[in-house]
């Protein structure tokens, strides 16, 4: 499972091998000392900007604008996609890069590449168009 979601719902649904390209709000760290915090620990803190015992700001492990995608997630996603017999791409317009470019690493048969999206995307033969929740 390769996702741009940051909410951890794929894992909550039972997915075991998830590559989170944009990180997750479930893990957090101090920007000064690197101490790790759970989401629960951060939510219990007052004031609104959570602080570490060292005084540093606690930040969710998510990719913000201008930051690079996590290398381990990118490498894992590319390897998984390149080894897949079938690739189902769902709920994305394939316009936001670099994630949109990951489809090019699929080495399987073209008929085994399936796109599920609200609207048609040019260049893909096998498409299901509509709301992903209803189609699945």
PDB file of C-alpha atoms in Angstrom:
ATOM      1  CA  UNK A   1       0.000   0.000   0.000  1.00  0.00           C
ATOM      2  CA  UNK A   2       1.453   3.328  -1.080  1.00  0.00           C
ATOM      3  CA  UNK A   3      -0.391   6.359   0.274  1.00  0.00           C
ATOM      4  CA  UNK A   4      -0.224  10.117   0.483  1.00  0.00           C
ATOM      5  CA  UNK A   5      -2.660  10.065   3.415  1.00  0.00           C
ATOM      6  CA  UNK A   6      -1.293  11.090   6.821  1.00  0.00           C
ATOM      7  CA  UNK A   7      -4.110   9.753   9.014  1.00  0.00           C
ATOM      8  CA  UNK A   8      -3.049   6.134   9.579  1.00  0.00           C
ATOM      9  CA  UNK A   9      -6.398   4.773   8.376  1.00  0.00           C
ATOM     10  CA  UNK A  10      -4.804   2.155   6.116  1.00  0.00           C
ATOM     11  CA  UNK A  11      -3.105   0.585   9.132  1.00  0.00           C
ATOM     12  CA  UNK A  12      -6.314   0.893  11.171  1.00  0.00           C
ATOM     13  CA  UNK A  13      -8.067  -1.041   8.388  1.00  0.00           C
ATOM     14  CA  UNK A  14      -5.499  -3.833   8.689  1.00  0.00           C
ATOM     15  CA  UNK A  15      -2.940  -3.000   6.004  1.00  0.00           C
ATOM     16  CA  UNK A  16       0.484  -4.189   7.151  1.00  0.00           C
ATOM     17  CA  UNK A  17       2.965  -2.973   4.532  1.00  0.00           C
ATOM     18  CA  UNK A  18       2.174   0.745   4.117  1.00  0.00           C
ATOM     19  CA  UNK A  19       4.509   3.288   2.559  1.00  0.00           C
ATOM     20  CA  UNK A  20       3.425   6.707   3.824  1.00  0.00           C
ATOM     21  CA  UNK A  21       4.841   9.164   1.305  1.00  0.00           C
ATOM     22  CA  UNK A  22       3.740  12.194   3.307  1.00  0.00           C
ATOM     23  CA  UNK A  23       4.347  10.733   6.761  1.00  0.00           C
ATOM     24  CA  UNK A  24       1.773  10.467   9.531  1.00  0.00           C
ATOM     25  CA  UNK A  25       0.272  12.502  12.354  1.00  0.00           C
ATOM     26  CA  UNK A  26       0.441   9.363  14.504  1.00  0.00           C
ATOM     27  CA  UNK A  27       4.180   9.905  15.111  1.00  0.00           C
ATOM     28  CA  UNK A  28       5.684  13.154  16.358  1.00  0.00           C
ATOM     29  CA  UNK A  29       9.135  14.396  17.342  1.00  0.00           C
ATOM     30  CA  UNK A  30      10.852  17.321  19.038  1.00  0.00           C
ATOM     31  CA  UNK A  31      12.506  19.583  16.481  1.00  0.00           C
ATOM     32  CA  UNK A  32      15.311  20.335  18.975  1.00  0.00           C
ATOM     33  CA  UNK A  33      16.295  17.042  20.656  1.00  0.00           C
ATOM     34  CA  UNK A  34      14.467  14.425  18.535  1.00  0.00           C
ATOM     35  CA  UNK A  35      12.426  12.945  21.427  1.00  0.00           C
ATOM     36  CA  UNK A  36       9.507  10.897  20.054  1.00  0.00           C
ATOM     37  CA  UNK A  37       5.850  11.455  21.012  1.00  0.00           C
ATOM     38  CA  UNK A  38       2.589   9.677  20.212  1.00  0.00           C
ATOM     39  CA  UNK A  39      -0.401  11.576  18.874  1.00  0.00           C
ATOM     40  CA  UNK A  40      -2.152  11.045  22.205  1.00  0.00           C
ATOM     41  CA  UNK A  41       0.716  12.636  24.119  1.00  0.00           C
ATOM     42  CA  UNK A  42       0.649  15.656  21.832  1.00  0.00           C
ATOM     43  CA  UNK A  43      -3.135  16.084  22.029  1.00  0.00           C
ATOM     44  CA  UNK A  44      -3.056  16.069  25.846  1.00  0.00           C
ATOM     45  CA  UNK A  45      -0.639  19.009  25.946  1.00  0.00           C
ATOM     46  CA  UNK A  46      -1.625  22.591  26.624  1.00  0.00           C
ATOM     47  CA  UNK A  47      -0.984  25.202  25.143  1.00  0.00           C
ATOM     48  CA  UNK A  48      -1.837  24.615  21.488  1.00  0.00           C
ATOM     49  CA  UNK A  49       1.799  24.461  20.300  1.00  0.00           C
ATOM     50  CA  UNK A  50       3.135  21.301  21.948  1.00  0.00           C
ATOM     51  CA  UNK A  51       6.541  21.550  23.583  1.00  0.00           C
ATOM     52  CA  UNK A  52       9.107  18.972  24.585  1.00  0.00           C
ATOM     53  CA  UNK A  53      10.694  18.865  28.031  1.00  0.00           C
ATOM     54  CA  UNK A  54      13.769  20.480  26.441  1.00  0.00           C
ATOM     55  CA  UNK A  55      11.656  23.418  25.262  1.00  0.00           C
ATOM     56  CA  UNK A  56      11.662  22.459  21.596  1.00  0.00           C
ATOM     57  CA  UNK A  57       8.528  22.393  19.445  1.00  0.00           C
ATOM     58  CA  UNK A  58       6.929  18.994  18.838  1.00  0.00           C
ATOM     59  CA  UNK A  59       6.166  18.471  15.139  1.00  0.00           C
ATOM     60  CA  UNK A  60       4.143  15.697  13.500  1.00  0.00           C
ATOM     61  CA  UNK A  61       6.141  13.392  11.228  1.00  0.00           C
ATOM     62  CA  UNK A  62       4.463  14.769   8.112  1.00  0.00           C
ATOM     63  CA  UNK A  63       5.990  16.285   4.993  1.00  0.00           C
ATOM     64  CA  UNK A  64       5.333  20.000   4.789  1.00  0.00           C
ATOM     65  CA  UNK A  65       5.586  22.116   1.644  1.00  0.00           C
ATOM     66  CA  UNK A  66       9.193  22.412   0.546  1.00  0.00           C
ATOM     67  CA  UNK A  67      10.317  19.301   2.456  1.00  0.00           C
ATOM     68  CA  UNK A  68      11.527  16.108   0.789  1.00  0.00           C
ATOM     69  CA  UNK A  69       9.575  12.863   0.907  1.00  0.00           C
ATOM     70  CA  UNK A  70      11.010  10.299   3.342  1.00  0.00           C
ATOM     71  CA  UNK A  71      13.674   8.263   1.537  1.00  0.00           C
ATOM     72  CA  UNK A  72      12.633   4.947   3.101  1.00  0.00           C
ATOM     73  CA  UNK A  73       8.992   5.441   2.028  1.00  0.00           C
ATOM     74  CA  UNK A  74       9.987   6.421  -1.524  1.00  0.00           C
ATOM     75  CA  UNK A  75      12.416   3.512  -1.898  1.00  0.00           C
ATOM     76  CA  UNK A  76       9.884   1.038  -0.478  1.00  0.00           C
ATOM     77  CA  UNK A  77       7.106   2.335  -2.704  1.00  0.00           C
ATOM     78  CA  UNK A  78       9.231   2.173  -5.863  1.00  0.00           C
ATOM     79  CA  UNK A  79      10.359  -1.367  -5.064  1.00  0.00           C
ATOM     80  CA  UNK A  80       6.824  -2.571  -4.271  1.00  0.00           C
ATOM     81  CA  UNK A  81       5.357  -0.988  -7.409  1.00  0.00           C
ATOM     82  CA  UNK A  82       8.118  -2.366  -9.651  1.00  0.00           C
ATOM     83  CA  UNK A  83       7.522  -5.911  -8.322  1.00  0.00           C
ATOM     84  CA  UNK A  84       3.713  -5.803  -8.442  1.00  0.00           C
ATOM     85  CA  UNK A  85       1.763  -8.049 -10.828  1.00  0.00           C
ATOM     86  CA  UNK A  86      -1.203  -5.674 -10.610  1.00  0.00           C
ATOM     87  CA  UNK A  87      -1.383  -2.014  -9.659  1.00  0.00           C
ATOM     88  CA  UNK A  88      -4.607  -0.348  -8.566  1.00  0.00           C
ATOM     89  CA  UNK A  89      -4.323   3.432  -8.376  1.00  0.00           C
ATOM     90  CA  UNK A  90      -7.244   4.897  -6.478  1.00  0.00           C
ATOM     91  CA  UNK A  91      -8.558   8.261  -5.478  1.00  0.00           C
ATOM     92  CA  UNK A  92      -5.988  10.457  -7.169  1.00  0.00           C
ATOM     93  CA  UNK A  93      -5.946  12.599 -10.280  1.00  0.00           C
ATOM     94  CA  UNK A  94      -2.257  11.723 -10.829  1.00  0.00           C
ATOM     95  CA  UNK A  95      -1.344  15.388 -11.149  1.00  0.00           C
ATOM     96  CA  UNK A  96       0.661  16.005  -7.952  1.00  0.00           C
ATOM     97  CA  UNK A  97       4.319  15.074  -8.244  1.00  0.00           C
ATOM     98  CA  UNK A  98       6.458  13.319  -7.305  1.00  0.00           C
ATOM     99  CA  UNK A  99       3.817  10.764  -6.218  1.00  0.00           C
ATOM    100  CA  UNK A 100       2.025  10.901  -9.577  1.00  0.00           C
ATOM    101  CA  UNK A 101       5.202   9.712 -11.296  1.00  0.00           C
ATOM    102  CA  UNK A 102       5.388   6.478  -9.310  1.00  0.00           C
ATOM    103  CA  UNK A 103       3.079   4.754 -11.831  1.00  0.00           C
ATOM    104  CA  UNK A 104       5.990   4.678 -14.282  1.00  0.00           C
ATOM    105  CA  UNK A 105       7.749   2.109 -12.077  1.00  0.00           C
ATOM    106  CA  UNK A 106       5.016  -0.481 -12.697  1.00  0.00           C
ATOM    107  CA  UNK A 107       6.486  -3.290 -14.811  1.00  0.00           C
ATOM    108  CA  UNK A 108       3.425  -5.506 -15.027  1.00  0.00           C
ATOM    109  CA  UNK A 109       1.144  -5.979 -17.997  1.00  0.00           C
ATOM    110  CA  UNK A 110      -0.706  -2.785 -19.049  1.00  0.00           C
ATOM    111  CA  UNK A 111      -4.070  -4.491 -18.577  1.00  0.00           C
ATOM    112  CA  UNK A 112      -3.112  -5.036 -14.932  1.00  0.00           C
ATOM    113  CA  UNK A 113      -2.903  -1.295 -14.263  1.00  0.00           C
ATOM    114  CA  UNK A 114      -6.284  -0.085 -13.037  1.00  0.00           C
ATOM    115  CA  UNK A 115      -7.149   3.521 -12.218  1.00  0.00           C
ATOM    116  CA  UNK A 116     -10.113   4.377  -9.995  1.00  0.00           C
ATOM    117  CA  UNK A 117     -10.930   8.092  -9.939  1.00  0.00           C
ATOM    118  CA  UNK A 118     -13.897  10.464 -10.019  1.00  0.00           C
ATOM    119  CA  UNK A 119     -12.955  11.661 -13.502  1.00  0.00           C
ATOM    120  CA  UNK A 120     -11.260  10.083 -16.505  1.00  0.00           C
ATOM    121  CA  UNK A 121      -7.477  10.385 -16.749  1.00  0.00           C
ATOM    122  CA  UNK A 122      -5.996  10.335 -20.237  1.00  0.00           C
ATOM    123  CA  UNK A 123      -3.494   7.587 -21.049  1.00  0.00           C
ATOM    124  CA  UNK A 124      -4.987   4.764 -18.967  1.00  0.00           C
ATOM    125  CA  UNK A 125      -6.996   1.977 -20.572  1.00  0.00           C
ATOM    126  CA  UNK A 126      -8.537   0.339 -17.510  1.00  0.00           C
ATOM    127  CA  UNK A 127     -10.465   2.936 -15.563  1.00  0.00           C
ATOM    128  CA  UNK A 128     -13.385   2.972 -13.191  1.00  0.00           C
ATOM    129  CA  UNK A 129     -14.782   6.468 -12.881  1.00  0.00           C
ATOM    130  CA  UNK A 130     -16.891   7.531  -9.926  1.00  0.00           C
ATOM    131  CA  UNK A 131     -16.653   7.713  -6.166  1.00  0.00           C
ATOM    132  CA  UNK A 132     -14.083   5.168  -4.983  1.00  0.00           C
ATOM    133  CA  UNK A 133     -16.126   4.162  -1.924  1.00  0.00           C
ATOM    134  CA  UNK A 134     -19.141   3.344  -4.069  1.00  0.00           C
ATOM    135  CA  UNK A 135     -17.145   1.577  -6.789  1.00  0.00           C
ATOM    136  CA  UNK A 136     -15.287  -0.666  -4.368  1.00  0.00           C
TER     137      UNK A 136
END
